[in-house]
mmCIF file of C-alpha atoms in Angstrom:
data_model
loop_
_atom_site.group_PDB
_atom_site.id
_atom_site.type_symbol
_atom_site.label_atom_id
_atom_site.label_comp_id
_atom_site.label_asym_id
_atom_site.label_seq_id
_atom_site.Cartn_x
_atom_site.Cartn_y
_atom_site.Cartn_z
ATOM 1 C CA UNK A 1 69.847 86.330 193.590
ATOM 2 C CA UNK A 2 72.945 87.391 192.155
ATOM 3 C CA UNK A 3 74.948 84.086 193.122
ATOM 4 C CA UNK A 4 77.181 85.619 195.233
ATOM 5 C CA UNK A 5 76.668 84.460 198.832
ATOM 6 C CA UNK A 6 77.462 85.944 202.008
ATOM 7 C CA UNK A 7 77.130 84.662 205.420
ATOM 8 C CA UNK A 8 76.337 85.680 208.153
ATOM 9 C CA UNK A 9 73.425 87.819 207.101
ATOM 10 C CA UNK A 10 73.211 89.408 210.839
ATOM 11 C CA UNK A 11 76.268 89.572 213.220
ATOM 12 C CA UNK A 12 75.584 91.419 216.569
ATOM 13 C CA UNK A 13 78.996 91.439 218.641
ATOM 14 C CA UNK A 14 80.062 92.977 222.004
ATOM 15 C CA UNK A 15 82.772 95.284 221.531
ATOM 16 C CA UNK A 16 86.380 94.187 221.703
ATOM 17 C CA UNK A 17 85.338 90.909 219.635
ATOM 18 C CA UNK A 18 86.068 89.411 216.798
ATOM 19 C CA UNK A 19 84.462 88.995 214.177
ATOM 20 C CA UNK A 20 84.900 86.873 210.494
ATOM 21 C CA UNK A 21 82.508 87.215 207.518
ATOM 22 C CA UNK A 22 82.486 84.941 204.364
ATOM 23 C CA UNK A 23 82.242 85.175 200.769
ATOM 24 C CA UNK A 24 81.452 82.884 198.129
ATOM 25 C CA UNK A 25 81.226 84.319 194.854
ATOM 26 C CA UNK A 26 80.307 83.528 191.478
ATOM 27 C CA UNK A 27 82.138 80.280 190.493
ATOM 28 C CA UNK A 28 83.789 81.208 187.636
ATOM 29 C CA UNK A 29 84.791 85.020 188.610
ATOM 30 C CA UNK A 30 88.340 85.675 189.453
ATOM 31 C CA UNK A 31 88.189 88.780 190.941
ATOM 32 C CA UNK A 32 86.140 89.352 194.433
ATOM 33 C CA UNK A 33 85.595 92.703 196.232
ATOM 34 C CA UNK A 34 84.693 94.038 200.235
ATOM 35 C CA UNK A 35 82.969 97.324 200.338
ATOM 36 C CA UNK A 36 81.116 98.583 203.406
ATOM 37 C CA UNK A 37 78.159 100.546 203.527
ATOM 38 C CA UNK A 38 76.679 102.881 206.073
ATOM 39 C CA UNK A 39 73.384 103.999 206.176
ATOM 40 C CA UNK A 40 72.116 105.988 203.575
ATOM 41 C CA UNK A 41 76.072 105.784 202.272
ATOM 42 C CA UNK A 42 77.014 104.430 198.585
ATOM 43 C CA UNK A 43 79.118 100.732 199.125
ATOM 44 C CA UNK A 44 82.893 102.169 200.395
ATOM 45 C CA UNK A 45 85.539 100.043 198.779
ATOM 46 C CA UNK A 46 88.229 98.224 201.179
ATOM 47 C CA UNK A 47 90.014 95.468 199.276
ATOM 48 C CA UNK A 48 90.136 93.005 196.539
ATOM 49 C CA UNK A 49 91.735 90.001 195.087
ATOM 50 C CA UNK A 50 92.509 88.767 191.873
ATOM 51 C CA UNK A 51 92.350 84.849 192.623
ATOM 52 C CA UNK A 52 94.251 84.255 195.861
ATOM 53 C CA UNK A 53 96.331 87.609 195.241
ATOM 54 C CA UNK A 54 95.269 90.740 197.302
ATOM 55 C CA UNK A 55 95.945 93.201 195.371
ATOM 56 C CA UNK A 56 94.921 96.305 196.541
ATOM 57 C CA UNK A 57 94.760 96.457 200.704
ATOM 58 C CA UNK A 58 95.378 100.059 201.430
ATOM 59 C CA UNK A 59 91.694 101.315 201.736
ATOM 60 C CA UNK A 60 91.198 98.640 204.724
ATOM 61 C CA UNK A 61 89.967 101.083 207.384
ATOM 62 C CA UNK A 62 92.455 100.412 210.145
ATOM 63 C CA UNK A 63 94.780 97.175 210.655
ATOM 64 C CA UNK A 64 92.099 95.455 212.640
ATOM 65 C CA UNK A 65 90.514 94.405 209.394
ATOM 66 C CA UNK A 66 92.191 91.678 207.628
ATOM 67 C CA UNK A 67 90.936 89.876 204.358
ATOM 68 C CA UNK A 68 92.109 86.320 202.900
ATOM 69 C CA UNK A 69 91.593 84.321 199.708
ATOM 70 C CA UNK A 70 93.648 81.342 200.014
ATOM 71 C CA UNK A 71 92.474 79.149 197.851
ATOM 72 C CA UNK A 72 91.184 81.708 194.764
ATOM 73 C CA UNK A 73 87.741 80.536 196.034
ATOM 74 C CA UNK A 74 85.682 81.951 199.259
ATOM 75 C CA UNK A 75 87.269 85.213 200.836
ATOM 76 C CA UNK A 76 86.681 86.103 204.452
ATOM 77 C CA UNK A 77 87.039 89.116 206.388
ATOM 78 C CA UNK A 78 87.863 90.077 209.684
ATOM 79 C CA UNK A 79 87.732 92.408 211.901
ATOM 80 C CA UNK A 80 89.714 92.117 215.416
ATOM 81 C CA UNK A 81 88.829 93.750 218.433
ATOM 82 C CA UNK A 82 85.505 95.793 216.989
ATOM 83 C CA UNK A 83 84.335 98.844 217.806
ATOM 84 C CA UNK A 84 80.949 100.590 217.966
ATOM 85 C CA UNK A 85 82.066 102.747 214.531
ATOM 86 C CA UNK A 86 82.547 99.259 212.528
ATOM 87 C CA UNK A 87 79.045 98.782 212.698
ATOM 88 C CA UNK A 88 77.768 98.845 208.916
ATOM 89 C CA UNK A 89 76.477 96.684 206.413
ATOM 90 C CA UNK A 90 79.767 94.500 204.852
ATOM 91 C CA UNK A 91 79.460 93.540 201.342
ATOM 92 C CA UNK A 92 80.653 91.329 198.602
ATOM 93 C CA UNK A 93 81.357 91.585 195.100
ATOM 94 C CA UNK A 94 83.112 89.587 192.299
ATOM 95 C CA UNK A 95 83.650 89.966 188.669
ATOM 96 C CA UNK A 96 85.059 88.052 185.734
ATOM 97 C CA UNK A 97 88.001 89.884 185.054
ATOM 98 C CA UNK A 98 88.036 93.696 185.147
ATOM 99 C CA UNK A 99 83.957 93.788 184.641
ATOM 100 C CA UNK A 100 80.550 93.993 185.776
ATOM 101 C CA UNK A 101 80.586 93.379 189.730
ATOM 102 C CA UNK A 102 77.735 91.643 191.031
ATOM 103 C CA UNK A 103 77.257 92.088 194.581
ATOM 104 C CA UNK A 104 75.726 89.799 197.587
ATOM 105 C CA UNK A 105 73.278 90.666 200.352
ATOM 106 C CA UNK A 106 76.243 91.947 202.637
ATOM 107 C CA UNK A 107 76.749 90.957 206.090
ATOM 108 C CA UNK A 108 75.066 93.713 208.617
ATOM 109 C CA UNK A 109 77.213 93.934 211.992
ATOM 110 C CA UNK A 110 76.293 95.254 214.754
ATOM 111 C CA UNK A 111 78.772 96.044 217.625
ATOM 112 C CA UNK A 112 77.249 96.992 220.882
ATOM 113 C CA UNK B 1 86.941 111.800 196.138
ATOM 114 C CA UNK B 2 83.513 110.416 195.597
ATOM 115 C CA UNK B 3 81.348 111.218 192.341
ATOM 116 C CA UNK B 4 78.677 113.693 193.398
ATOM 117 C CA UNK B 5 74.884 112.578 191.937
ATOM 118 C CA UNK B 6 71.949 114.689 191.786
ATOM 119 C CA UNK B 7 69.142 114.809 192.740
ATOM 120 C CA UNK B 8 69.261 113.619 196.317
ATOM 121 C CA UNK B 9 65.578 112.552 195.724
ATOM 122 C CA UNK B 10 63.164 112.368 193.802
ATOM 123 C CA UNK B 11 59.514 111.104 193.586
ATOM 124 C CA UNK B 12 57.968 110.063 190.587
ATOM 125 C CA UNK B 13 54.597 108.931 189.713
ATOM 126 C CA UNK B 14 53.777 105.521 187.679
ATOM 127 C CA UNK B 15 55.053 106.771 183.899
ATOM 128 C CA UNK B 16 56.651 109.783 184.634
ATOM 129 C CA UNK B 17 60.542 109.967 183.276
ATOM 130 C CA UNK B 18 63.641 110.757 185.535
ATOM 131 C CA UNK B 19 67.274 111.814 185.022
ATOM 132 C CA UNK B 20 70.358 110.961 187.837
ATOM 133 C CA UNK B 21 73.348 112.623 187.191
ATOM 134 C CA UNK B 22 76.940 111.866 188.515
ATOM 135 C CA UNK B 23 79.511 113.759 188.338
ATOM 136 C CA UNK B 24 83.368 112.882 189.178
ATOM 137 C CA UNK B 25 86.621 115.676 189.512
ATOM 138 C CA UNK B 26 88.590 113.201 188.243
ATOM 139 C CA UNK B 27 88.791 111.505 184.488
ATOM 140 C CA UNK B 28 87.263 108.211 184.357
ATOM 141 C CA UNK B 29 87.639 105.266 182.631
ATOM 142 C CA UNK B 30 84.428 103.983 183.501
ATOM 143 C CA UNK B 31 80.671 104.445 184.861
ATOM 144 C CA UNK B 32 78.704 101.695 186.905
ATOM 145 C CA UNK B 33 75.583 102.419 187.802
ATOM 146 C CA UNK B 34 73.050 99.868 190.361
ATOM 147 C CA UNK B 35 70.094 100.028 191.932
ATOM 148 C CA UNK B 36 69.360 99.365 195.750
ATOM 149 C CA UNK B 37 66.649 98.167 197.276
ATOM 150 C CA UNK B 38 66.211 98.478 201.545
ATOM 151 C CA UNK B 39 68.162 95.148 202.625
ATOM 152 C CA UNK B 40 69.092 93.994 199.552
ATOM 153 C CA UNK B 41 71.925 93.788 197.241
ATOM 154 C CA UNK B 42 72.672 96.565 194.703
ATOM 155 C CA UNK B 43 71.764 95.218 191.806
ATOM 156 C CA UNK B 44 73.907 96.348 188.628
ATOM 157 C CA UNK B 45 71.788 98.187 185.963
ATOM 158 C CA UNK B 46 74.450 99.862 183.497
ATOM 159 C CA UNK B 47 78.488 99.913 182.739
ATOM 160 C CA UNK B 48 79.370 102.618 180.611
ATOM 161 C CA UNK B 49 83.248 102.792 179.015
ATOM 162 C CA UNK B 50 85.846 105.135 178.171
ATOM 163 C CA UNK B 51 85.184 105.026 174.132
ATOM 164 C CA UNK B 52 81.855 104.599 174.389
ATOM 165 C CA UNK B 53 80.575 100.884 174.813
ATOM 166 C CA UNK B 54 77.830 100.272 177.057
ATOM 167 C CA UNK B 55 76.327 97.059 178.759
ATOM 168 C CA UNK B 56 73.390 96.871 180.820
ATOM 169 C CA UNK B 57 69.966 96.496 180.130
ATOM 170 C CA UNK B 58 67.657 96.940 177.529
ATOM 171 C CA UNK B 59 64.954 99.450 179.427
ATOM 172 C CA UNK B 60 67.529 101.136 180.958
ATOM 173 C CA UNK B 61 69.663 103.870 178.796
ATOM 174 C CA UNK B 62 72.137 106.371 179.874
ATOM 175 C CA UNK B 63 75.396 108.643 178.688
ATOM 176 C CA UNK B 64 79.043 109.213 179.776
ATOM 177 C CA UNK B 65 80.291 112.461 178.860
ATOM 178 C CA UNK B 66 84.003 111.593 178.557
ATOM 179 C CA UNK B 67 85.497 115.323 178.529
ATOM 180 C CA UNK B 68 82.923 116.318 181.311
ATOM 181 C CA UNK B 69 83.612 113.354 183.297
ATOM 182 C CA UNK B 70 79.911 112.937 183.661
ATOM 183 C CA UNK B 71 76.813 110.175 183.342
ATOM 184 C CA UNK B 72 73.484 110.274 183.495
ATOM 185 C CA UNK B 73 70.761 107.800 184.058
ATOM 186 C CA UNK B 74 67.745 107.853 182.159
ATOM 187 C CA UNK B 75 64.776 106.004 183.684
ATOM 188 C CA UNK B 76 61.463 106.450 181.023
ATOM 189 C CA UNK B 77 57.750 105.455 181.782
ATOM 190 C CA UNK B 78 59.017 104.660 185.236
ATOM 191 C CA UNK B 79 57.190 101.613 186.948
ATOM 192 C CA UNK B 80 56.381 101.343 190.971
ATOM 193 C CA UNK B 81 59.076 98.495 190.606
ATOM 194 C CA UNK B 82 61.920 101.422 190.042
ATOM 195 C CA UNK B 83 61.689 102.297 193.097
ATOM 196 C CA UNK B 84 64.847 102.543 195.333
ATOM 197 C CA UNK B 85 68.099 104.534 195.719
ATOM 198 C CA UNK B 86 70.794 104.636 192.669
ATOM 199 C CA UNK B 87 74.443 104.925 192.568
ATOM 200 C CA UNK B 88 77.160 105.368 190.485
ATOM 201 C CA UNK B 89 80.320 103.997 190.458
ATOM 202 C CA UNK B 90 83.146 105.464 188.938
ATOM 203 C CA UNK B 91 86.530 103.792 188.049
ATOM 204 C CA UNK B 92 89.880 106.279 187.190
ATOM 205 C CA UNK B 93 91.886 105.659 184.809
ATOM 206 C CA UNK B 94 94.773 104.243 186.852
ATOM 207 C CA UNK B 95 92.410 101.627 189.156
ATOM 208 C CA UNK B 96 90.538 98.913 189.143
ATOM 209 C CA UNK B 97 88.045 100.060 192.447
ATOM 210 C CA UNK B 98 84.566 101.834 191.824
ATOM 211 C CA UNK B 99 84.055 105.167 194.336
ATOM 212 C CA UNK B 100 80.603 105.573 194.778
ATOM 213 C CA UNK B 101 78.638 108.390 194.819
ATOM 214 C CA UNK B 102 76.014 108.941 197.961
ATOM 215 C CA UNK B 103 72.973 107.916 196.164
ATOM 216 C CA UNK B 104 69.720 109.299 194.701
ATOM 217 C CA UNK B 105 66.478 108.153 196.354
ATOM 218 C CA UNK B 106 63.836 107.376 193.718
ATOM 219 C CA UNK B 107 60.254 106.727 195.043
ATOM 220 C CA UNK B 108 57.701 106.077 192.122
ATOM 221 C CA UNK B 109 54.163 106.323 193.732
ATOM 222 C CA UNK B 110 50.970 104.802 192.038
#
């Protein structure tokens, strides 16, 4: 267990949802990461945040994905009206600073 | 553009050694490399950095040729435990996101 948490573990969705994931990371780390990975893919990076600041948004796939920090703490993500193709394995990742990420379990969605 | 690693694949059995290559177009200021288990998190093994420091851990070495903009993971007297797919992460100089490459599969049989 890396201490970074993400829930759900399992989302299965009808498509034209909407969907919200959650991240807590490691308590002290300011910075905190989506990727999303695709079966037998490396993680894809979409977004991150240095405390409540998004700093880097222009990898999110399409503007139906949407990320937030608000309080520097727990980041969510989520995507609106979901397709079959956003079916993947989400994860999480936050560092101290510009450093080691440590990554949760991920969120797996499936859209059917 | 993603890093490209080599091998795809590879199977190992219990002792044998292993290299994983990555290899990026583009100069880097650093190399991550993790380990994944199926369902699981990756689970961070090895940074390596422009000028040469390294963190990671102790039974796990590797290199980052700077002017080649190339690493390599070096996995000795490999262990059933080892077993799972490894990426690497690379960082350019101007960012602060890791591109991963697509993985190399590492099976270590009994």
């Amino acid at each position: 267990d890396t201490g970074v948490s993400q829930n759900p573990r399992h989302k299965i969705t009808k498509r034209g949802q909407n969907v919200t994931f959650r991240c807590d990371p490691i308590s002290e780390h300011n910075r905190l990461y989506w990727y999303r990975q695709t079966l037998g893919q490396g993680p894809e990076f979409l977004t991150y945040f240095q405390n409540e600041a998004q700093l880097e948004k222009s990898r999110l796939l399409s503007d139906r994905f949407s990320a937030e920090r608000p309080k520097g703490s727990f980041s969510t993500l989520e995507i609106q009206r979901t397709e079959q193709g956003d079916s993947a394995m989400y994860l999480c990742a936050s560092s101290l600073g510009k450093n080691i990420q440590y990554f949760g379990a991920g969120t797996r969605l499936s859209v059917l | 553009q993603q890093p490209v690693q080599s091998p795809q694949a590879v199977i190992l059995r219990e002792g044998e050694d292993a290299v994983i290559n990555c290899s990026s177009s583009k100069a880097l200021y650093s190399v991550h490399w993790y380990r994944q288990k199926h369902g699981e998190a990756p689970v961070f093994l090895m940074i390596l950095l422009k000028g040469g420091e390294q963190k990671g851990h102790e039974k796990i070495s590797a290199s980052f040729n700077e002017k080649k903009q190339q690493s390599s993971l070096y996995l000795t007297a490999s262990q059933l435990s080892y077993s799972g797919t490894y990426f690497c992460g690379t960082e350019d100089n101007a960012g602060n996101m890791l591109t991963f490459g697509g993985g190399t599969r590492l099976m270590v049989k009994p």
